[in-house]
Structure formats: structure tokens, C-alpha cells
PDB file of C-alpha atoms and ligand atoms in Angstrom:
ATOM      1  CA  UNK A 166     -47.834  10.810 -27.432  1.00 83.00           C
ATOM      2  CA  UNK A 167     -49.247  11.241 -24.384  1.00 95.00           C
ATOM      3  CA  UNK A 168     -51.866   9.428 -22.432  1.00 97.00           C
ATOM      4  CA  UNK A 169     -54.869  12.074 -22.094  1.00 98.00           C
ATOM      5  CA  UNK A 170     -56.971  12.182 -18.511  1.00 98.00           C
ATOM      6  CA  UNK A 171     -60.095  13.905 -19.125  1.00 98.00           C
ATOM      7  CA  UNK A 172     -60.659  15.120 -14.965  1.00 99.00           C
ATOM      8  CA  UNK A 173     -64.406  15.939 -15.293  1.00 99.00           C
ATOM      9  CA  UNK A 174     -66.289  17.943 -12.380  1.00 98.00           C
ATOM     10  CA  UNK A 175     -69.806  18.982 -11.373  1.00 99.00           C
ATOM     11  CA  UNK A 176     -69.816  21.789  -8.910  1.00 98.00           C
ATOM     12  CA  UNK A 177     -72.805  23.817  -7.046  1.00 98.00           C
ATOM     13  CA  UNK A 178     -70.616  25.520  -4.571  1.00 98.00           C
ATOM     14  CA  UNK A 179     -66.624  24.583  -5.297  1.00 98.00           C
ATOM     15  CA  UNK A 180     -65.939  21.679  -2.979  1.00 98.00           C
ATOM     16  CA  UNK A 181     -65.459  19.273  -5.994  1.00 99.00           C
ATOM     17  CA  UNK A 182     -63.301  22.088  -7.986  1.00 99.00           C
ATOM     18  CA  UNK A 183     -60.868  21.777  -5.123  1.00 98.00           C
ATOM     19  CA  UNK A 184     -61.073  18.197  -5.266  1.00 99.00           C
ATOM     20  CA  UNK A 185     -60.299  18.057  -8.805  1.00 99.00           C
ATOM     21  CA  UNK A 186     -57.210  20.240  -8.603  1.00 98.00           C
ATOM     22  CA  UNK A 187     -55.543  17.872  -6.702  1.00 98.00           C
ATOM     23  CA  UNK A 188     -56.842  15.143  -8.890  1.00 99.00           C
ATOM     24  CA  UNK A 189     -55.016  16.788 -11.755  1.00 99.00           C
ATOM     25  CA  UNK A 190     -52.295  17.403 -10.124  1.00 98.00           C
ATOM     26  CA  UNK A 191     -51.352  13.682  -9.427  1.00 99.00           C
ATOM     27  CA  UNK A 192     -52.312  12.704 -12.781  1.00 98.00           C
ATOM     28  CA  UNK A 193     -49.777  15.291 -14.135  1.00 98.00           C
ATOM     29  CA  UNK A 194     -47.121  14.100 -11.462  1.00 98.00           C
ATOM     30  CA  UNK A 195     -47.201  10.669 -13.760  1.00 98.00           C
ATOM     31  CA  UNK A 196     -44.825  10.813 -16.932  1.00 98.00           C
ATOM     32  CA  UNK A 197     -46.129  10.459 -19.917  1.00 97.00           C
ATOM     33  CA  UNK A 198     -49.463  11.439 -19.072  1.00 98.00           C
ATOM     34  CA  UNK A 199     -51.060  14.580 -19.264  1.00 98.00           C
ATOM     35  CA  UNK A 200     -54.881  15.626 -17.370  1.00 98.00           C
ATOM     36  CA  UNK A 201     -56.800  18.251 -18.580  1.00 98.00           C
ATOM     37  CA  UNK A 202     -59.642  19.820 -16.505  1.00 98.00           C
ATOM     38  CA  UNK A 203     -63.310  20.418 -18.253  1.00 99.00           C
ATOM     39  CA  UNK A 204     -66.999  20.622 -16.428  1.00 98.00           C
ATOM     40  CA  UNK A 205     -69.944  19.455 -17.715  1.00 98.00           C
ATOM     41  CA  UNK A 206     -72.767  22.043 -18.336  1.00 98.00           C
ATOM     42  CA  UNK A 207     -75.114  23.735 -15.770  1.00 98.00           C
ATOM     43  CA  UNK A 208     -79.067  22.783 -15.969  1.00 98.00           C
ATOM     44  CA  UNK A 209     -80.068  24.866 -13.262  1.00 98.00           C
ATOM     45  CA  UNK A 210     -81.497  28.554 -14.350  1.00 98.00           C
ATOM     46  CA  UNK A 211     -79.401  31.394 -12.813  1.00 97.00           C
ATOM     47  CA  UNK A 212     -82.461  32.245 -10.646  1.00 98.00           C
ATOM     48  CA  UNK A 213     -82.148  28.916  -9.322  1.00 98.00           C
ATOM     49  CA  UNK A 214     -78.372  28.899  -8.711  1.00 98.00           C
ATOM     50  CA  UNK A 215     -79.226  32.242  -7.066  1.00 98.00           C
ATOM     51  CA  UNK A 216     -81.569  30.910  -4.598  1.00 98.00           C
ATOM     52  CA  UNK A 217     -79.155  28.746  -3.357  1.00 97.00           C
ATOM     53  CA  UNK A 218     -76.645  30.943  -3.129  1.00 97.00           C
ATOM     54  CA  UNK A 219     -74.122  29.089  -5.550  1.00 98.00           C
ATOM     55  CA  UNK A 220     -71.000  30.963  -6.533  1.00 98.00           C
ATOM     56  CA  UNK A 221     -69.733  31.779  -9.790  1.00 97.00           C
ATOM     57  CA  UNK A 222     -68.502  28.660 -11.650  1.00 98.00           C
ATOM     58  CA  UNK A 223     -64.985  27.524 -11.975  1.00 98.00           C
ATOM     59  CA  UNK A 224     -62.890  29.211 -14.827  1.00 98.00           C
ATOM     60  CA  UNK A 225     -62.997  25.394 -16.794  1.00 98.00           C
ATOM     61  CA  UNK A 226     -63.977  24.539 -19.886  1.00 98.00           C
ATOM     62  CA  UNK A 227     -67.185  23.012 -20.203  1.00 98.00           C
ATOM     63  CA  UNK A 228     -66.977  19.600 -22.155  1.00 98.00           C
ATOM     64  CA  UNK A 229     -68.597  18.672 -25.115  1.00 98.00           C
ATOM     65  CA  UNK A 230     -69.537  14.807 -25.019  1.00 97.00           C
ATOM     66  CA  UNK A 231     -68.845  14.363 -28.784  1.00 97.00           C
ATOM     67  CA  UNK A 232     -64.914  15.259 -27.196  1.00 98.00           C
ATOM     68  CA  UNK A 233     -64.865  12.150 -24.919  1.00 98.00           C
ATOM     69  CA  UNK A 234     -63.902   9.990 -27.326  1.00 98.00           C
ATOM     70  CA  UNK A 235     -60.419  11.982 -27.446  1.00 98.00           C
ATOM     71  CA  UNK A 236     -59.373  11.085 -23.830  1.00 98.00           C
ATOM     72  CA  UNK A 237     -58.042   7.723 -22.747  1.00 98.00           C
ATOM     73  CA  UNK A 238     -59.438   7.849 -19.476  1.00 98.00           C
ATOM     74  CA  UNK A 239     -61.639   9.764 -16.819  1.00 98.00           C
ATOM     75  CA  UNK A 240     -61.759  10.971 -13.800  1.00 99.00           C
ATOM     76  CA  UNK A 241     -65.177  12.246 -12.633  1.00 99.00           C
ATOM     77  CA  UNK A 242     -65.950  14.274  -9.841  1.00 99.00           C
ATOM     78  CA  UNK A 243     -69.599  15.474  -8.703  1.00 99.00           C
ATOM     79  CA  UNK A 244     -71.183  15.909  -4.792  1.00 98.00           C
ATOM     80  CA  UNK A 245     -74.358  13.847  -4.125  1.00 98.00           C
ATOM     81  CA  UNK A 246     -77.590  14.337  -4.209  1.00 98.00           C
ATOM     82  CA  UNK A 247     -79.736  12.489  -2.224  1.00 98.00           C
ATOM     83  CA  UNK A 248     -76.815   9.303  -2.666  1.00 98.00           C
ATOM     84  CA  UNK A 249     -76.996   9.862  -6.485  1.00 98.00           C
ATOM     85  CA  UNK A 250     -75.059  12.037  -8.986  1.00 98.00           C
ATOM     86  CA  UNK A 251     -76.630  15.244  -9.492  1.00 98.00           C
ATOM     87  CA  UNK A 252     -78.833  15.795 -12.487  1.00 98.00           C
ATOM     88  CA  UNK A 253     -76.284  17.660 -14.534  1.00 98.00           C
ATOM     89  CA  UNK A 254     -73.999  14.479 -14.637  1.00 98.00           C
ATOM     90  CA  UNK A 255     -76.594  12.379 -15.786  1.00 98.00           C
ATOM     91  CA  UNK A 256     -77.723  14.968 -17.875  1.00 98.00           C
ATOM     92  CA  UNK A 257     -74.405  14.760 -19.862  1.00 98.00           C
ATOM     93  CA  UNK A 258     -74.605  10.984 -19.751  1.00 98.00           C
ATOM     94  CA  UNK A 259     -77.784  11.142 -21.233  1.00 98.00           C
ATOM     95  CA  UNK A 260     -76.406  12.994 -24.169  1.00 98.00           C
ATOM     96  CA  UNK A 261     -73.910   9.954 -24.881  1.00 98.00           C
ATOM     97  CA  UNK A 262     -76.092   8.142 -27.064  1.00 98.00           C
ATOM     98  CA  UNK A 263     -74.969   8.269 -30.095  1.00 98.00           C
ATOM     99  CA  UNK A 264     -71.121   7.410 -28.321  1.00 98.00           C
ATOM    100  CA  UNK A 265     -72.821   4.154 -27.050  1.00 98.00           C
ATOM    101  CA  UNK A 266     -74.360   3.324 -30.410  1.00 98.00           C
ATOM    102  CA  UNK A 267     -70.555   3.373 -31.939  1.00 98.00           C
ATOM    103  CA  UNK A 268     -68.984   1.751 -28.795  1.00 98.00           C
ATOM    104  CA  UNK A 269     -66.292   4.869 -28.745  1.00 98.00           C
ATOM    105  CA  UNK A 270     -66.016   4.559 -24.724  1.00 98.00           C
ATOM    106  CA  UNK A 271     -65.175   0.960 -24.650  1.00 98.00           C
ATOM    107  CA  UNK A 272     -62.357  -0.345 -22.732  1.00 98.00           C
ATOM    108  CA  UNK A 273     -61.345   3.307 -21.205  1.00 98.00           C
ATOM    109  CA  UNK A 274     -60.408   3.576 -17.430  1.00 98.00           C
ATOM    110  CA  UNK A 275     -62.550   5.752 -15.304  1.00 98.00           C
ATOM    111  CA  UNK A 276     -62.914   6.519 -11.603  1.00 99.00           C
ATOM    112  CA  UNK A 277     -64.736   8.834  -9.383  1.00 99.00           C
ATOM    113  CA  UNK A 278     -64.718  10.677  -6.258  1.00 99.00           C
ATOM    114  CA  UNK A 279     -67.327  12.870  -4.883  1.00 98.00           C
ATOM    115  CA  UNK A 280     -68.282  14.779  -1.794  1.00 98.00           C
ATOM    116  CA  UNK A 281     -71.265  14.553   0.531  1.00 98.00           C
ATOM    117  CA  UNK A 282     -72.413  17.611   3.768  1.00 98.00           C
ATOM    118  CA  UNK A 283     -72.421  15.028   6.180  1.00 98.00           C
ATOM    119  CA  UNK A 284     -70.926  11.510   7.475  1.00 97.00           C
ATOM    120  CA  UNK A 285     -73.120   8.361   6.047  1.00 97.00           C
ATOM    121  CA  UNK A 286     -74.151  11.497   3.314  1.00 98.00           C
ATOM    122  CA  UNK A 287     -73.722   8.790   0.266  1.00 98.00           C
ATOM    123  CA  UNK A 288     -70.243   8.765  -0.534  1.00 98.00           C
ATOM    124  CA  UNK A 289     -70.118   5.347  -1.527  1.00 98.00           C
ATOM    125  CA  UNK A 290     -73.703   5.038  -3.006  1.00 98.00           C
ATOM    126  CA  UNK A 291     -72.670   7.899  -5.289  1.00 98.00           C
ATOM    127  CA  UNK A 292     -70.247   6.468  -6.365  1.00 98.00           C
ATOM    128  CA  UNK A 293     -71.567   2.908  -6.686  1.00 98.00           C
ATOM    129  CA  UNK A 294     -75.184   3.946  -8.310  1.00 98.00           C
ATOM    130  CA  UNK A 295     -72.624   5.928 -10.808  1.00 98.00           C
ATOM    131  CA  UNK A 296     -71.371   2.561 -12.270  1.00 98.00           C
ATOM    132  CA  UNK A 297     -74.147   1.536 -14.901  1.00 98.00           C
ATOM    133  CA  UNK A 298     -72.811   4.136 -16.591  1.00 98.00           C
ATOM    134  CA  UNK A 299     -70.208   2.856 -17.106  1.00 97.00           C
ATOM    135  CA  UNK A 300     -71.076  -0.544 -17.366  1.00 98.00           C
ATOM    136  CA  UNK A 301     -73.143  -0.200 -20.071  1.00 98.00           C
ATOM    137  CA  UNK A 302     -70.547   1.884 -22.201  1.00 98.00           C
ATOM    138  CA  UNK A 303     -68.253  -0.921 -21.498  1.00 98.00           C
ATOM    139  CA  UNK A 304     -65.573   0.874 -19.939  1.00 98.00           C
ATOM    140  CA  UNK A 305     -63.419   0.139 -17.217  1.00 98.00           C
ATOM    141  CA  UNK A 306     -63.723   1.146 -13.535  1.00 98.00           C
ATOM    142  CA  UNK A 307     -60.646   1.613 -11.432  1.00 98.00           C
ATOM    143  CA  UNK A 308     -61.597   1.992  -7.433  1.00 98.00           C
ATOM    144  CA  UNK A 309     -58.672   3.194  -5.861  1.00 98.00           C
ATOM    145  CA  UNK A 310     -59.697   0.856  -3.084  1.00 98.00           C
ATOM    146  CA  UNK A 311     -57.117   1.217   0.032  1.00 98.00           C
ATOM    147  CA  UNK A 312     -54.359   1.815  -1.778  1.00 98.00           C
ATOM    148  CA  UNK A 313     -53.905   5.062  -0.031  1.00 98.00           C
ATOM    149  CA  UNK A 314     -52.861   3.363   3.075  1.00 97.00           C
ATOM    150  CA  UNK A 315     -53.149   3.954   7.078  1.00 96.00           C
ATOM    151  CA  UNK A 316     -55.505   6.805   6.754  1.00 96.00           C
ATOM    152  CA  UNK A 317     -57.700   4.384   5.632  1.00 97.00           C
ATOM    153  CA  UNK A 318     -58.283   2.599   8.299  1.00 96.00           C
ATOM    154  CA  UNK A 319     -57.538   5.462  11.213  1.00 94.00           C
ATOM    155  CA  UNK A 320     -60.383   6.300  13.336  1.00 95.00           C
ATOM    156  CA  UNK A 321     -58.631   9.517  14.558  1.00 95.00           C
ATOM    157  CA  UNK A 322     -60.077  12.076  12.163  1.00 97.00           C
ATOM    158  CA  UNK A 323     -63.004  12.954  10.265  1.00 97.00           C
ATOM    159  CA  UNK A 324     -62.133  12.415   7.110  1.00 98.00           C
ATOM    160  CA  UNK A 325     -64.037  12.081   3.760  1.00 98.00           C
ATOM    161  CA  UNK A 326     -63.493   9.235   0.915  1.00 98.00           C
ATOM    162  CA  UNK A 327     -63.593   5.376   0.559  1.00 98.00           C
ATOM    163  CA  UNK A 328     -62.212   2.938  -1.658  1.00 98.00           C
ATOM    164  CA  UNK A 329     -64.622   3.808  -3.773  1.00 98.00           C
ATOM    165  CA  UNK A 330     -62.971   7.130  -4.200  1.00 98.00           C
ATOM    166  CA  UNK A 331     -61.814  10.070  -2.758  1.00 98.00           C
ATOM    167  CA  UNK A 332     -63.846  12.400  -1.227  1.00 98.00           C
ATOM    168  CA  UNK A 333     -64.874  15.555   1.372  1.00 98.00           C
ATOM    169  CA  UNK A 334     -67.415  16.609   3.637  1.00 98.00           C
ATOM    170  CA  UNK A 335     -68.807  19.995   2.938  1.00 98.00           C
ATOM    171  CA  UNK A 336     -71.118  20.033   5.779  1.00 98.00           C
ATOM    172  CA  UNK A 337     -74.755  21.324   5.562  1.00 97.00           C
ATOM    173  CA  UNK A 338     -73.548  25.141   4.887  1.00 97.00           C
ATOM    174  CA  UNK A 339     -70.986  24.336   2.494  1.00 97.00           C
ATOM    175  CA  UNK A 340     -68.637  26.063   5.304  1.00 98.00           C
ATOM    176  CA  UNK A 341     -66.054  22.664   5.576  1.00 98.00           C
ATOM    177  CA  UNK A 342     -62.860  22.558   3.336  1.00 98.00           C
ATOM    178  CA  UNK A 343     -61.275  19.689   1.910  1.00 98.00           C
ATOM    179  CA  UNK A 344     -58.990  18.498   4.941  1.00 98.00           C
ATOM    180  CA  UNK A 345     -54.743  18.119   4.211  1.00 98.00           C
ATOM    181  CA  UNK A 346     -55.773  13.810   4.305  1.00 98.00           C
ATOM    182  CA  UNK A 347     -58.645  14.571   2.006  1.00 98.00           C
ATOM    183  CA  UNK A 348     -56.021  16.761  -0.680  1.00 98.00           C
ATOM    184  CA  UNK A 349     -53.590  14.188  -0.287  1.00 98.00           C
ATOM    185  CA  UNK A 350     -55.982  11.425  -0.941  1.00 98.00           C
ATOM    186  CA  UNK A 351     -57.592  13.050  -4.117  1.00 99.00           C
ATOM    187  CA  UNK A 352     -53.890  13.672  -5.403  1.00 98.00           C
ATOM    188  CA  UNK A 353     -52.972  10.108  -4.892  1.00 98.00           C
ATOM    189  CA  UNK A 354     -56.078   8.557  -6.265  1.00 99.00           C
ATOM    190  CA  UNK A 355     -55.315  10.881  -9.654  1.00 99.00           C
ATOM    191  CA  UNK A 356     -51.624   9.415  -9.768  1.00 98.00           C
ATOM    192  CA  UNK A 357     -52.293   5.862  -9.122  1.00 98.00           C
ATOM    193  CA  UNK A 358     -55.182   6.373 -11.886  1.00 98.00           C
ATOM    194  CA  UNK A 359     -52.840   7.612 -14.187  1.00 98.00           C
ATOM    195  CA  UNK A 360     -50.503   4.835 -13.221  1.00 98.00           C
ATOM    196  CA  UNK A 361     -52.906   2.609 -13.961  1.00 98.00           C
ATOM    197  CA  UNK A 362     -54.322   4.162 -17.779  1.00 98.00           C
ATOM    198  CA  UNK A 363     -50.754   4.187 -18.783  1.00 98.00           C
ATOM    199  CA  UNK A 364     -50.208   0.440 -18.017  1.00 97.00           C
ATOM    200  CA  UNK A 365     -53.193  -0.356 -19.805  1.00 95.00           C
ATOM    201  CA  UNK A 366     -51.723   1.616 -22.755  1.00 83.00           C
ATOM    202  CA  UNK A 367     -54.628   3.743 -23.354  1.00 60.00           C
TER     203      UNK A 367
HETATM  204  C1  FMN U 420     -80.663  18.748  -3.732  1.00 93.51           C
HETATM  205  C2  FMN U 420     -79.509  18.405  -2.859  1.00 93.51           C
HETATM  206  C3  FMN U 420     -79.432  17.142  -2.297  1.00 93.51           C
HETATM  207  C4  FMN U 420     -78.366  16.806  -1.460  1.00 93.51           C
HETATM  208  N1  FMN U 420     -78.318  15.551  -0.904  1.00 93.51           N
HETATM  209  C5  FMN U 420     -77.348  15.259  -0.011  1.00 93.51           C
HETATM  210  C6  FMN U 420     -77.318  13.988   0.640  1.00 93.51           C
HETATM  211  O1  FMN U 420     -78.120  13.097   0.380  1.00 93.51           O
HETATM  212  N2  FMN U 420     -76.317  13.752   1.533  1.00 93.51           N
HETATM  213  C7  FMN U 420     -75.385  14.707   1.858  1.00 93.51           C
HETATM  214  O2  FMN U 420     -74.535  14.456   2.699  1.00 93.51           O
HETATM  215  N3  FMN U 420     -75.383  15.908   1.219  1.00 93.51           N
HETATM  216  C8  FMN U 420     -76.334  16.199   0.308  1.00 93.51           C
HETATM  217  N4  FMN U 420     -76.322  17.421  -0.328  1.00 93.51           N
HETATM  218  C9  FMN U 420     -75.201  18.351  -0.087  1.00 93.51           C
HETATM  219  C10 FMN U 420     -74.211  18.366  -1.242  1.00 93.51           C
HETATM  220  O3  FMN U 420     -73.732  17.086  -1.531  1.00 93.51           O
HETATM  221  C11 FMN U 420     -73.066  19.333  -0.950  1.00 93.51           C
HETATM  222  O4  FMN U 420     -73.588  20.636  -1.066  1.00 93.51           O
HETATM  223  C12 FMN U 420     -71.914  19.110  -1.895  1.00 93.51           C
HETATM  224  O5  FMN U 420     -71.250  17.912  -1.558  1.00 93.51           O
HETATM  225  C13 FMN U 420     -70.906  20.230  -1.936  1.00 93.51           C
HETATM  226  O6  FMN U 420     -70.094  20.022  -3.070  1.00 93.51           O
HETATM  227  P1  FMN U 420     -69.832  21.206  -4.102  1.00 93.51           P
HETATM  228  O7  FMN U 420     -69.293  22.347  -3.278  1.00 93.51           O
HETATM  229  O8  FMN U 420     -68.789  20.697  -5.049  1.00 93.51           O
HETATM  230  O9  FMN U 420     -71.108  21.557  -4.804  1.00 93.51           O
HETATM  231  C14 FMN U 420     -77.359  17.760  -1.187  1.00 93.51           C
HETATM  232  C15 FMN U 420     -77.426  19.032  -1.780  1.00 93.51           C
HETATM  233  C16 FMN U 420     -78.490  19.359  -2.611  1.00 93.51           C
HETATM  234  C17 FMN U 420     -78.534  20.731  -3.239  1.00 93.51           C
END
């Protein structure tokens, strides 16, 4: 059977949906193991979303956190807010009690990338203030650290992502893309993730 990837997104305006495609795509590109895209549900009112001129959401299914139990690993995706998750990921972590209680998330892989407007935006501190999450469901982060290789360390571009994951910058209008080295990382950081739940026979 194969190992499930659960690649889990929060979007306001679609950065992260592009993200996650790519995400899914390298965990596909991984025999044996299959990704499946969900979101986790909106909290904002429509006349909220509205005012800030947020498109339509992706055509994913929205996950139920009573399913998580079925995957053998995550990938979660969300942009930051203010250095933090947004409130509709912790939101759906908040709804995991009853998961804790039972210990049905321990020992299952997860890592995250996310996507800031700006440079110094919170990439990392997303990511890293994301972790007693995890932590306290006792389940097992995988940083794709620099694994990725020499865009890592080139100065030559602007380019989104850390070891802590991959990433993009938006900028303040939403009007910046995911770059080709941004795709490529997010792709990679999905394979080597699924490398890496495989091996740990999840
Ligand atoms: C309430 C709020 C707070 C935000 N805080 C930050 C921030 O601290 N740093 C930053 O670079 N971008 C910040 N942003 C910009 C978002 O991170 C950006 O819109 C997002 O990365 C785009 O991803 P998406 O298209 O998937 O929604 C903030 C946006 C909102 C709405």
C-alpha cells in the first residue's frame, strides 16, 4: 500500500496553492508514495475576505482533522502573519484535541513551507513558532535544511525559502509569483520528504 502525504495549505490570495502544487508534485515523483492535496477551513466572513480583496479559494478539499490520522505524513503550507501561522491553521490545530488525547499523530513526519510579502517577512519564525505543534503531538519534523544545494547559499537572486522550508515572496500587493528557484525548491523539498516518510516506513 502506499505511503499517504497529506499536503495541507492555508491560502488568502493563492501564493501557497502554487506552492503546494509543486509540493505534490515531488511527493508523487517518489514511488510508492502517493500526496493528496486538502485545505483547512476559512474563519474569515466573506465580507471580510471581500475587503481584502481575496480571490475565490482553490478547488481542494477542505480537511477534516478527525481524517489526519489516515495520512502518514504532512506537508503544511500557510503565509505568515505577523511571523506566525495565520489563525485558520491554528484554528484547525486547535480542533486536534481529542487526536492528542489518543496520541494518533505520534511518530508521523511533517514539514512546512510558507511564504512572507517581503525579505526578513518571517519565513523562518513561521516556520519555527509552528513547531510546538508538533512537538506536543509527538510527531516528527523533517527541515529540508540545505539539501537543495547551491541556490542555497547564492546571493545572486531574490529568492524565498530556508532550511526551514521552502518558500516565496508575495510582496506587499500580492503582485510577486513564485520564482522558477522557488518551484523547484518546493518540488524538491516534497520529494526528499517523501523520501524520507517512506524510509521511516510510515
Ligand atoms: C494580517 C496579515 C499579516 C501579515 N503579516 C506579514 C508579515 O509579518 N510579514 C510579511 O512579510 N508579510 C505579512 N503578510 C503578508 C502575507 O504573508 C502574504 O499576503 C502571503 O504570504 C501571501 O500568501 P497567499 O497568497 O498564499 O495568501 C501579512 C498579511 C496579513 C493579511
Amino acid at each position: 500500500m502506499a505511503v499517504k502525504i497529506y499536503v495541507v495549505l492555508y491560502t488568502t490570495f493563492g501564493h501557497i496553492y502554487k506552492l503546494a502544487q509543486q509540493q505534490l508534485k515531488g511527493v508523487n515523483s517518489v514511488e510508492g508514495v502517493q500526496g493528496i492535496l486538502y485545505q483547512v477551513p476559512e474563519i474569515l466572513s466573506p465580507d471580510i475576505l471581500a475587503k481584502m480583496h481575496a480571490p475565490p479559494k482553490p478547488d481542494v478539499p477542505v480537511l477534516d482533522v478527525h481524517d489526519l490520522p489516515n495520512a502518514d505524513g504532512f506537508i503544511f503550507g500557510f503565509p505568515t502573519r505577523y511571523g506566525n501561522m495565520p489563525a485558520q491553521f491554528k484554528a484547525f490545530w486547535d480542533a486536534t484535541g481529542s487526536l492528542w488525547q489518543k496520541g494518533s499523530l505520534i511518530g508521523k513526519p511533517v514539514t512546512f513551507f510558507t511564504s512572507t510579502a517581503s525579505q526578513g517577512g518571517g519565513q523562518e519564525t513561521t516556520i519555527h513558532t509552528a513547531l510546538p505543534n508538533v512537538v506536543h503531538h509527538g510527531m516528527i519534523y523533517v527541515p529540508p535544511g540545505y539539501g537543495f544545494g547551491a541556490p542555497m547559499y547564492g546571493l545572486d537572486e531574490v529568492r524565498g525559502g530556508s532550511a526551514w522550508g521552502a518558500g516565496t515572496f508575495a510582496a506587499g500587493d500580492g503582485s510577486r509569483w513564485p520564482s522558477k528557484t522557488e518551484l523547484e525548491y518546493a518540488e524538491y523539498q516534497g520529494a526528499y520528504f517523501a523520501k524520507v516518510a517512506k524510509k521511516l516506513g510510515a
